[in-house]
Amino acid sequence: MKRITRIYHLKNKLEKLLVFIGCVLILHACNQPNKIENLDERPNILLLVADDLGYADLGCYGGDIETPNIDLLANQGIKFSRFHTSPFCAPTRAMLLSGNDNHIAGMGSQARTSEEFGYEGKLMDRIATIPQLLQNAGYHTYMVGKWHLGIEPASNPHQKGFEHSFAMLPGAGNHYDDQGLFKQYPISPYTEDGQVAQWEKGSYSTDFYTNKLIEYIDEHKADKKPFFGFAAYTSPHWPLQVDEKYWKKYECRYDVGYEKLKEERLNSLKKAGFIPQNAELPPNNDRVIPWDSLSKQEQKIESRKMALYAGMVDNLDYNIGRIIKHLKTIGAYENTLIIVMSDNGAAAEDFYNNDYFGPFLREHFNDDYDNMGKPNSFISYGPQWAEAGSAPFKFFKGYTTEGGMIAPMIISGHGIKNQYAIEHEFLTLMDIAPTLYDVAQVDYPKTFNNKNIRPLKGNSILPYLSGNSDYIHDSNYVFGLEHNEFAMIRKGSWKITNVERPFSLDNFKLYNVENDLAELYDLKEKETEKYKELINEWVNFSSELKLQFASQESDIDID
């Protein structure tokens, strides 16, 4: 056993040494604060965010959906097995662009806005955004897709550092036209460079956003300045709509049912090396109806839902391939750092059958079997398929369990040479901003626009990848999160999780998530000192953020 352990550590050191060869030049530049020379040589940065993509969906993560372009990036770079997001779309975007907690950024809840600290529902001037600082440092900054960080003009991406943007302002939209999904937005609002824009009717969302991003990149390519491109794709977020040529290849593939797919995903993740061989599956959420209790027609409908979802991921991969091909065509690929990630766990919402959202949707959409996937259909794959998408973790989007917060992430391209590597180190989406500042040779300031701003809560991952550090976060680092009364604190291998409402300290449970990925075994009665330690960390965390609880508003999330 000791010999096996020594071999594992030698292999791990060798892998990090290979990364060091690719990263050392970047790190050398990053160690020269306030000195930016040879702007043209700094790498482009491309941040590609999928919406509600499940942990086990991608081919490179062992999934059955065909994603050759993403797989190629993964095989030339690093795949992360323990990357943590927030459990919902808007808080993730706030944390991602700020490198800070969602409350500090202003997005304590995506369902509620107020004047209270942390719940303003928009990015506040307590933070500076990645595009703001990169633009000031000489980067072109482009954004396409879902914004979800404020509707009013002052919150527009054009006011938050993006030189060019085509943005869908709310949390979701139809994929083929501007038909709204919520009664408060009967027509989905879009802007381009801060001005009201019209959707190009008939254009498919992922295709259209890719076209726009390529257009923005080409507009300024002649000046040789580096760019930061943020593609916030709305795929594969509901409604599940995509051209038949993408989903038809998956027809009947999921006739085995969601429980069987969940088991298959567990085994494929083990085989691919993302989870240990002794990992267990958690029981299904209470909302999941057993597959065998469905009628043949109901099973047929369910299978089609998953085929549509797979088709959307297939199309997303196709469009990422288009960007890669274009970068190679214009000679920019070799000098571009590329990050591919999802924003949270797999999505379980079914708004079409929801008491609050359903009446509007049923009035404007037709979910008959023969119409599924078309522009006037509104299909969600629900908790049943989300359980498979989040395997082997507990639950899915919306929860502060691992299933709601662990997502795929890949780093590839410029400076990343560790081919086929899987990295199991704990990291969060707040680590992306400081990493990009390192890459771009940008110091995070204490003031921005003449106002004091909060320090970053994440760490750059470059020292770890280069071998200059043994960890991204040491055992004393505390990662906390609260959204609509669901909460968690992570410290080292230990985590307390609270997914009951109304919020109560007594409802926290303690898990060792290094040994118990599925959060099956509550240890708070056995590990009383560790439990008290993490509860104290929660008290400090909640006090710093001035958390407010409002159970009556917690059940509705416009996403």
Short mmCIF file of N, CA, C and O in Angstrom, two decimals, residues 132-234:
data_model
loop_
_atom_site.label_atom_id
_atom_site.label_comp_id
_atom_site.label_asym_id
_atom_site.label_seq_id
_atom_site.Cartn_x
_atom_site.Cartn_y
_atom_site.Cartn_z
N GLN A 132 -13.97 45.18 -16.20
CA GLN A 132 -13.57 46.55 -15.88
C GLN A 132 -12.06 46.66 -15.72
O GLN A 132 -11.42 47.55 -16.27
N LEU A 133 -11.49 45.74 -14.96
CA LEU A 133 -10.06 45.82 -14.70
C LEU A 133 -9.24 45.43 -15.92
O LEU A 133 -8.19 46.02 -16.18
N LEU A 134 -9.71 44.45 -16.69
CA LEU A 134 -8.99 44.07 -17.90
C LEU A 134 -9.08 45.14 -18.97
O LEU A 134 -8.12 45.41 -19.70
N GLN A 135 -10.22 45.80 -19.07
CA GLN A 135 -10.36 46.90 -20.03
C GLN A 135 -9.40 48.03 -19.67
O GLN A 135 -8.73 48.59 -20.56
N ASN A 136 -9.32 48.35 -18.38
CA ASN A 136 -8.39 49.40 -17.95
C ASN A 136 -6.95 49.03 -18.22
O ASN A 136 -6.08 49.90 -18.37
N ALA A 137 -6.68 47.71 -18.29
CA ALA A 137 -5.31 47.25 -18.51
C ALA A 137 -5.00 47.03 -19.99
O ALA A 137 -3.95 46.47 -20.31
N GLY A 138 -5.90 47.45 -20.87
CA GLY A 138 -5.60 47.39 -22.29
C GLY A 138 -6.22 46.25 -23.06
O GLY A 138 -5.93 46.05 -24.24
N TYR A 139 -7.08 45.48 -22.42
CA TYR A 139 -7.77 44.39 -23.10
C TYR A 139 -9.04 44.89 -23.78
O TYR A 139 -9.74 45.77 -23.27
N HIS A 140 -9.36 44.32 -24.96
CA HIS A 140 -10.71 44.40 -25.47
C HIS A 140 -11.57 43.46 -24.64
O HIS A 140 -11.11 42.40 -24.21
N THR A 141 -12.84 43.84 -24.42
CA THR A 141 -13.72 43.03 -23.57
C THR A 141 -15.05 42.82 -24.28
O THR A 141 -15.73 43.78 -24.63
N TYR A 142 -15.42 41.56 -24.45
CA TYR A 142 -16.63 41.21 -25.20
C TYR A 142 -17.49 40.25 -24.38
O TYR A 142 -16.98 39.37 -23.68
N MET A 143 -18.79 40.42 -24.49
CA MET A 143 -19.71 39.55 -23.77
C MET A 143 -20.91 39.23 -24.66
O MET A 143 -21.47 40.13 -25.31
N VAL A 144 -21.32 37.96 -24.68
CA VAL A 144 -22.55 37.56 -25.37
C VAL A 144 -23.31 36.59 -24.48
O VAL A 144 -22.72 35.82 -23.72
N GLY A 145 -24.64 36.66 -24.55
CA GLY A 145 -25.47 35.68 -23.85
C GLY A 145 -26.20 36.24 -22.65
O GLY A 145 -26.60 37.40 -22.60
N LYS A 146 -26.35 35.39 -21.65
CA LYS A 146 -27.17 35.68 -20.48
C LYS A 146 -26.44 36.57 -19.48
O LYS A 146 -25.33 36.24 -19.06
N TRP A 147 -27.07 37.66 -19.10
CA TRP A 147 -26.50 38.60 -18.13
C TRP A 147 -27.00 38.27 -16.73
O TRP A 147 -26.24 37.88 -15.87
N HIS A 148 -28.29 38.51 -16.47
CA HIS A 148 -28.94 38.10 -15.22
C HIS A 148 -28.38 38.82 -13.99
O HIS A 148 -28.42 38.30 -12.88
N LEU A 149 -27.85 40.04 -14.21
CA LEU A 149 -27.26 40.79 -13.11
C LEU A 149 -27.80 42.21 -13.05
O LEU A 149 -27.09 43.14 -12.67
N GLY A 150 -29.06 42.35 -13.42
CA GLY A 150 -29.70 43.66 -13.37
C GLY A 150 -30.27 44.08 -14.70
O GLY A 150 -29.61 43.93 -15.74
N ILE A 151 -31.48 44.60 -14.68
CA ILE A 151 -32.20 44.99 -15.91
C ILE A 151 -31.96 46.45 -16.26
O ILE A 151 -31.88 46.82 -17.43
N GLU A 152 -31.85 47.31 -15.25
CA GLU A 152 -31.79 48.75 -15.50
C GLU A 152 -30.50 49.13 -16.23
O GLU A 152 -29.50 48.43 -16.15
N PRO A 153 -30.53 50.26 -16.97
CA PRO A 153 -29.37 50.66 -17.77
C PRO A 153 -28.06 50.75 -17.00
O PRO A 153 -27.00 50.39 -17.52
N ALA A 154 -28.10 51.20 -15.75
CA ALA A 154 -26.87 51.34 -14.97
C ALA A 154 -26.21 50.01 -14.66
O ALA A 154 -25.03 49.96 -14.33
N SER A 155 -26.98 48.92 -14.75
CA SER A 155 -26.45 47.59 -14.47
C SER A 155 -26.08 46.83 -15.72
O SER A 155 -25.65 45.67 -15.63
N ASN A 156 -26.25 47.44 -16.87
CA ASN A 156 -25.98 46.76 -18.13
C ASN A 156 -24.52 46.36 -18.26
O ASN A 156 -23.63 47.04 -17.73
N PRO A 157 -24.23 45.26 -18.95
CA PRO A 157 -22.82 44.87 -19.14
C PRO A 157 -21.97 45.96 -19.76
O PRO A 157 -20.76 46.02 -19.51
N HIS A 158 -22.59 46.84 -20.55
CA HIS A 158 -21.85 47.93 -21.16
C HIS A 158 -21.33 48.91 -20.09
O HIS A 158 -20.33 49.60 -20.31
N GLN A 159 -22.00 48.94 -18.93
CA GLN A 159 -21.58 49.80 -17.83
C GLN A 159 -20.67 49.07 -16.84
O GLN A 159 -20.20 49.67 -15.87
N LYS A 160 -20.45 47.79 -17.07
CA LYS A 160 -19.65 46.98 -16.15
C LYS A 160 -18.37 46.49 -16.79
O LYS A 160 -17.80 45.49 -16.35
N GLY A 161 -17.93 47.18 -17.84
CA GLY A 161 -16.62 46.90 -18.38
C GLY A 161 -16.57 46.23 -19.73
O GLY A 161 -15.49 46.02 -20.27
N PHE A 162 -17.73 45.89 -20.31
CA PHE A 162 -17.72 45.22 -21.60
C PHE A 162 -17.81 46.23 -22.74
O PHE A 162 -18.78 46.97 -22.86
N GLU A 163 -16.78 46.24 -23.55
CA GLU A 163 -16.70 47.14 -24.69
C GLU A 163 -17.81 46.84 -25.71
O GLU A 163 -18.45 47.74 -26.24
N HIS A 164 -18.02 45.56 -25.98
CA HIS A 164 -19.10 45.11 -26.84
C HIS A 164 -19.87 44.01 -26.13
O HIS A 164 -19.27 43.14 -25.50
N SER A 165 -21.18 44.05 -26.25
CA SER A 165 -22.00 43.00 -25.63
C SER A 165 -23.32 42.87 -26.36
O SER A 165 -23.90 43.86 -26.82
N PHE A 166 -23.77 41.64 -26.48
CA PHE A 166 -25.16 41.38 -26.86
C PHE A 166 -25.72 40.50 -25.76
O PHE A 166 -25.32 39.34 -25.61
N ALA A 167 -26.63 41.08 -24.96
CA ALA A 167 -27.02 40.43 -23.71
C ALA A 167 -28.51 40.20 -23.61
O ALA A 167 -29.32 41.08 -23.94
N MET A 168 -28.87 39.00 -23.17
CA MET A 168 -30.21 38.72 -22.70
C MET A 168 -30.24 39.09 -21.22
O MET A 168 -29.50 38.52 -20.42
N LEU A 169 -31.07 40.04 -20.84
CA LEU A 169 -30.98 40.61 -19.50
C LEU A 169 -31.55 39.73 -18.39
O LEU A 169 -30.94 39.63 -17.33
N PRO A 170 -32.72 39.08 -18.56
CA PRO A 170 -33.22 38.23 -17.48
C PRO A 170 -32.56 36.86 -17.47
O PRO A 170 -31.61 36.61 -18.22
N GLY A 171 -33.10 35.95 -16.65
CA GLY A 171 -32.44 34.68 -16.42
C GLY A 171 -32.67 33.61 -17.44
O GLY A 171 -31.98 32.59 -17.42
N ALA A 172 -33.64 33.78 -18.33
CA ALA A 172 -33.90 32.75 -19.33
C ALA A 172 -34.71 33.35 -20.47
O ALA A 172 -35.39 34.37 -20.30
N GLY A 173 -34.64 32.72 -21.63
CA GLY A 173 -35.40 33.18 -22.78
C GLY A 173 -35.62 32.05 -23.76
O GLY A 173 -35.01 30.98 -23.67
N ASN A 174 -36.52 32.29 -24.70
CA ASN A 174 -36.74 31.32 -25.76
C ASN A 174 -35.47 31.25 -26.61
O ASN A 174 -34.75 32.24 -26.76
N HIS A 175 -35.20 30.10 -27.19
CA HIS A 175 -33.95 29.93 -27.93
C HIS A 175 -34.05 30.35 -29.40
O HIS A 175 -33.01 30.48 -30.06
N TYR A 176 -35.25 30.58 -29.91
CA TYR A 176 -35.41 30.91 -31.33
C TYR A 176 -35.99 32.31 -31.58
O TYR A 176 -35.95 32.80 -32.71
N ASP A 177 -36.57 32.93 -30.57
CA ASP A 177 -37.18 34.25 -30.77
C ASP A 177 -37.23 34.96 -29.42
O ASP A 177 -36.66 34.50 -28.44
N ASP A 178 -37.93 36.11 -29.39
CA ASP A 178 -37.96 36.90 -28.17
C ASP A 178 -39.23 36.67 -27.34
O ASP A 178 -39.58 37.49 -26.50
N GLN A 179 -39.94 35.57 -27.59
CA GLN A 179 -41.09 35.24 -26.77
C GLN A 179 -40.65 35.09 -25.32
O GLN A 179 -39.78 34.28 -25.00
N GLY A 180 -41.25 35.90 -24.43
CA GLY A 180 -40.85 35.86 -23.04
C GLY A 180 -41.32 34.61 -22.33
O GLY A 180 -42.29 33.96 -22.75
N LEU A 181 -40.65 34.27 -21.25
CA LEU A 181 -41.00 33.09 -20.47
C LEU A 181 -41.67 33.44 -19.15
O LEU A 181 -42.17 32.55 -18.46
N PHE A 182 -41.68 34.72 -18.80
CA PHE A 182 -42.25 35.17 -17.54
C PHE A 182 -43.24 36.30 -17.83
O PHE A 182 -43.01 37.14 -18.70
N LYS A 183 -44.33 36.34 -17.08
CA LYS A 183 -45.38 37.32 -17.37
C LYS A 183 -44.89 38.75 -17.19
O LYS A 183 -45.41 39.66 -17.85
N GLN A 184 -43.88 38.97 -16.34
CA GLN A 184 -43.34 40.32 -16.20
C GLN A 184 -42.45 40.70 -17.38
O GLN A 184 -42.12 41.87 -17.56
N TYR A 185 -42.02 39.71 -18.18
CA TYR A 185 -41.25 39.96 -19.40
C TYR A 185 -41.91 39.20 -20.56
O TYR A 185 -41.37 38.21 -21.05
N PRO A 186 -43.09 39.64 -21.02
CA PRO A 186 -43.75 38.92 -22.12
C PRO A 186 -42.94 38.91 -23.40
O PRO A 186 -43.06 38.01 -24.22
N ILE A 187 -42.08 39.92 -23.56
CA ILE A 187 -41.07 39.95 -24.62
C ILE A 187 -39.71 40.03 -23.94
O ILE A 187 -39.46 40.92 -23.14
N SER A 188 -38.84 39.09 -24.25
CA SER A 188 -37.53 39.07 -23.58
C SER A 188 -36.72 40.30 -23.96
O SER A 188 -36.59 40.62 -25.15
N PRO A 189 -36.15 41.01 -22.98
CA PRO A 189 -35.35 42.21 -23.27
C PRO A 189 -33.90 41.87 -23.61
O PRO A 189 -33.25 41.10 -22.90
N TYR A 190 -33.41 42.46 -24.71
CA TYR A 190 -32.02 42.31 -25.13
C TYR A 190 -31.41 43.69 -25.33
O TYR A 190 -32.11 44.65 -25.68
N THR A 191 -30.10 43.78 -25.11
CA THR A 191 -29.38 45.01 -25.44
C THR A 191 -28.10 44.66 -26.18
O THR A 191 -27.53 43.58 -25.99
N GLU A 192 -27.65 45.59 -27.02
CA GLU A 192 -26.33 45.48 -27.62
C GLU A 192 -25.59 46.77 -27.34
O GLU A 192 -26.07 47.86 -27.66
N ASP A 193 -24.45 46.64 -26.70
CA ASP A 193 -23.65 47.79 -26.28
C ASP A 193 -24.48 48.80 -25.51
O ASP A 193 -24.34 50.02 -25.68
N GLY A 194 -25.36 48.31 -24.67
CA GLY A 194 -26.16 49.16 -23.80
C GLY A 194 -27.44 49.69 -24.41
O GLY A 194 -28.24 50.31 -23.71
N GLN A 195 -27.66 49.46 -25.70
CA GLN A 195 -28.85 49.95 -26.37
C GLN A 195 -29.84 48.81 -26.61
O GLN A 195 -29.43 47.67 -26.82
N VAL A 196 -31.13 49.15 -26.57
CA VAL A 196 -32.16 48.12 -26.83
C VAL A 196 -31.90 47.46 -28.17
O VAL A 196 -31.66 48.13 -29.18
N ALA A 197 -31.94 46.14 -28.18
CA ALA A 197 -31.66 45.38 -29.40
C ALA A 197 -32.80 44.39 -29.66
O ALA A 197 -33.52 43.99 -28.74
N GLN A 198 -32.95 44.00 -30.91
CA GLN A 198 -33.97 43.05 -31.31
C GLN A 198 -33.33 41.70 -31.59
O GLN A 198 -32.24 41.63 -32.16
N TRP A 199 -34.04 40.64 -31.18
CA TRP A 199 -33.57 39.30 -31.51
C TRP A 199 -33.76 39.04 -33.00
O TRP A 199 -34.76 39.44 -33.58
N GLU A 200 -32.78 38.40 -33.60
CA GLU A 200 -32.87 38.03 -35.00
C GLU A 200 -33.75 36.79 -35.09
O GLU A 200 -33.29 35.67 -34.90
N LYS A 201 -35.03 36.98 -35.39
CA LYS A 201 -36.02 35.91 -35.29
C LYS A 201 -35.61 34.71 -36.15
O LYS A 201 -35.20 34.86 -37.30
N GLY A 202 -35.74 33.53 -35.55
CA GLY A 202 -35.37 32.31 -36.25
C GLY A 202 -33.95 31.88 -35.96
O GLY A 202 -33.59 30.72 -36.18
N SER A 203 -33.12 32.81 -35.49
CA SER A 203 -31.74 32.46 -35.13
C SER A 203 -31.75 31.64 -33.85
O SER A 203 -32.46 31.97 -32.90
N TYR A 204 -30.96 30.59 -33.81
CA TYR A 204 -30.88 29.77 -32.62
C TYR A 204 -29.86 30.37 -31.66
O TYR A 204 -28.78 30.81 -32.07
N SER A 205 -30.20 30.39 -30.39
CA SER A 205 -29.43 31.16 -29.40
C SER A 205 -27.92 30.87 -29.44
O SER A 205 -27.11 31.80 -29.56
N THR A 206 -27.54 29.61 -29.34
CA THR A 206 -26.12 29.28 -29.25
C THR A 206 -25.39 29.63 -30.54
O THR A 206 -24.25 30.11 -30.51
N ASP A 207 -26.05 29.41 -31.68
CA ASP A 207 -25.46 29.80 -32.96
C ASP A 207 -25.29 31.32 -33.03
O ASP A 207 -24.25 31.83 -33.46
N PHE A 208 -26.33 32.03 -32.62
CA PHE A 208 -26.34 33.49 -32.72
C PHE A 208 -25.27 34.11 -31.81
O PHE A 208 -24.52 35.01 -32.22
N TYR A 209 -25.19 33.65 -30.57
CA TYR A 209 -24.19 34.21 -29.65
C TYR A 209 -22.78 33.93 -30.14
O TYR A 209 -21.88 34.77 -30.00
N THR A 210 -22.58 32.78 -30.73
CA THR A 210 -21.26 32.46 -31.28
C THR A 210 -20.93 33.39 -32.44
O THR A 210 -19.80 33.90 -32.55
N ASN A 211 -21.92 33.63 -33.31
CA ASN A 211 -21.71 34.56 -34.43
C ASN A 211 -21.30 35.93 -33.91
O ASN A 211 -20.39 36.58 -34.46
N LYS A 212 -22.00 36.39 -32.88
CA LYS A 212 -21.72 37.72 -32.33
C LYS A 212 -20.32 37.80 -31.72
O LYS A 212 -19.60 38.78 -31.92
N LEU A 213 -19.94 36.78 -30.98
CA LEU A 213 -18.62 36.80 -30.37
C LEU A 213 -17.53 36.81 -31.43
O LEU A 213 -16.55 37.58 -31.32
N ILE A 214 -17.69 36.02 -32.47
CA ILE A 214 -16.72 36.02 -33.56
C ILE A 214 -16.68 37.39 -34.24
O ILE A 214 -15.60 37.91 -34.58
N GLU A 215 -17.84 38.00 -34.40
CA GLU A 215 -17.91 39.34 -34.99
C GLU A 215 -17.14 40.35 -34.15
O GLU A 215 -16.37 41.17 -34.69
N TYR A 216 -17.31 40.30 -32.84
CA TYR A 216 -16.61 41.23 -31.96
C TYR A 216 -15.10 41.01 -32.01
O TYR A 216 -14.31 41.96 -32.05
N ILE A 217 -14.68 39.75 -31.98
CA ILE A 217 -13.25 39.44 -32.04
C ILE A 217 -12.63 39.97 -33.33
O ILE A 217 -11.54 40.57 -33.32
N ASP A 218 -13.35 39.80 -34.44
CA ASP A 218 -12.82 40.22 -35.73
C ASP A 218 -12.75 41.73 -35.88
O ASP A 218 -11.90 42.26 -36.60
N GLU A 219 -13.66 42.43 -35.19
CA GLU A 219 -13.72 43.89 -35.35
C GLU A 219 -12.40 44.56 -34.96
O GLU A 219 -12.01 45.56 -35.57
N HIS A 220 -11.72 44.02 -33.96
CA HIS A 220 -10.52 44.68 -33.45
C HIS A 220 -9.25 43.82 -33.61
O HIS A 220 -8.22 44.16 -33.03
N LYS A 221 -9.32 42.75 -34.38
CA LYS A 221 -8.17 41.85 -34.44
C LYS A 221 -6.93 42.52 -35.03
O LYS A 221 -5.80 42.13 -34.72
N ALA A 222 -7.13 43.54 -35.85
CA ALA A 222 -5.98 44.17 -36.52
C ALA A 222 -5.07 44.93 -35.57
O ALA A 222 -3.88 45.10 -35.84
N ASP A 223 -5.62 45.40 -34.42
CA ASP A 223 -4.77 46.20 -33.52
C ASP A 223 -3.89 45.35 -32.61
O ASP A 223 -3.07 45.90 -31.86
N LYS A 224 -4.09 44.04 -32.65
CA LYS A 224 -3.21 43.09 -31.94
C LYS A 224 -3.31 43.19 -30.42
O LYS A 224 -2.51 42.57 -29.71
N LYS A 225 -4.27 43.95 -29.91
CA LYS A 225 -4.46 43.98 -28.46
C LYS A 225 -5.14 42.68 -28.02
O LYS A 225 -5.95 42.12 -28.74
N PRO A 226 -4.83 42.20 -26.81
CA PRO A 226 -5.48 40.97 -26.34
C PRO A 226 -6.96 41.23 -26.03
O PRO A 226 -7.37 42.37 -25.80
N PHE A 227 -7.74 40.17 -26.02
CA PHE A 227 -9.16 40.32 -25.70
C PHE A 227 -9.57 39.37 -24.58
O PHE A 227 -8.96 38.32 -24.37
N PHE A 228 -10.61 39.78 -23.86
CA PHE A 228 -11.32 38.93 -22.91
C PHE A 228 -12.70 38.69 -23.47
O PHE A 228 -13.49 39.63 -23.63
N GLY A 229 -13.01 37.45 -23.82
CA GLY A 229 -14.31 37.10 -24.36
C GLY A 229 -15.08 36.26 -23.37
O GLY A 229 -14.59 35.23 -22.89
N PHE A 230 -16.29 36.68 -23.06
CA PHE A 230 -17.16 35.98 -22.10
C PHE A 230 -18.42 35.54 -22.84
O PHE A 230 -19.27 36.36 -23.18
N ALA A 231 -18.51 34.24 -23.13
CA ALA A 231 -19.71 33.69 -23.78
C ALA A 231 -20.55 33.02 -22.71
O ALA A 231 -20.23 31.92 -22.25
N ALA A 232 -21.62 33.69 -22.30
CA ALA A 232 -22.52 33.17 -21.28
C ALA A 232 -23.69 32.50 -21.99
O ALA A 232 -24.79 33.05 -22.08
N TYR A 233 -23.43 31.32 -22.50
CA TYR A 233 -24.44 30.62 -23.30
C TYR A 233 -25.69 30.31 -22.47
O TYR A 233 -25.61 30.09 -21.26
N THR A 234 -26.82 30.29 -23.14
CA THR A 234 -28.08 29.94 -22.48
C THR A 234 -28.44 28.46 -22.67
O THR A 234 -29.50 28.02 -22.27
#
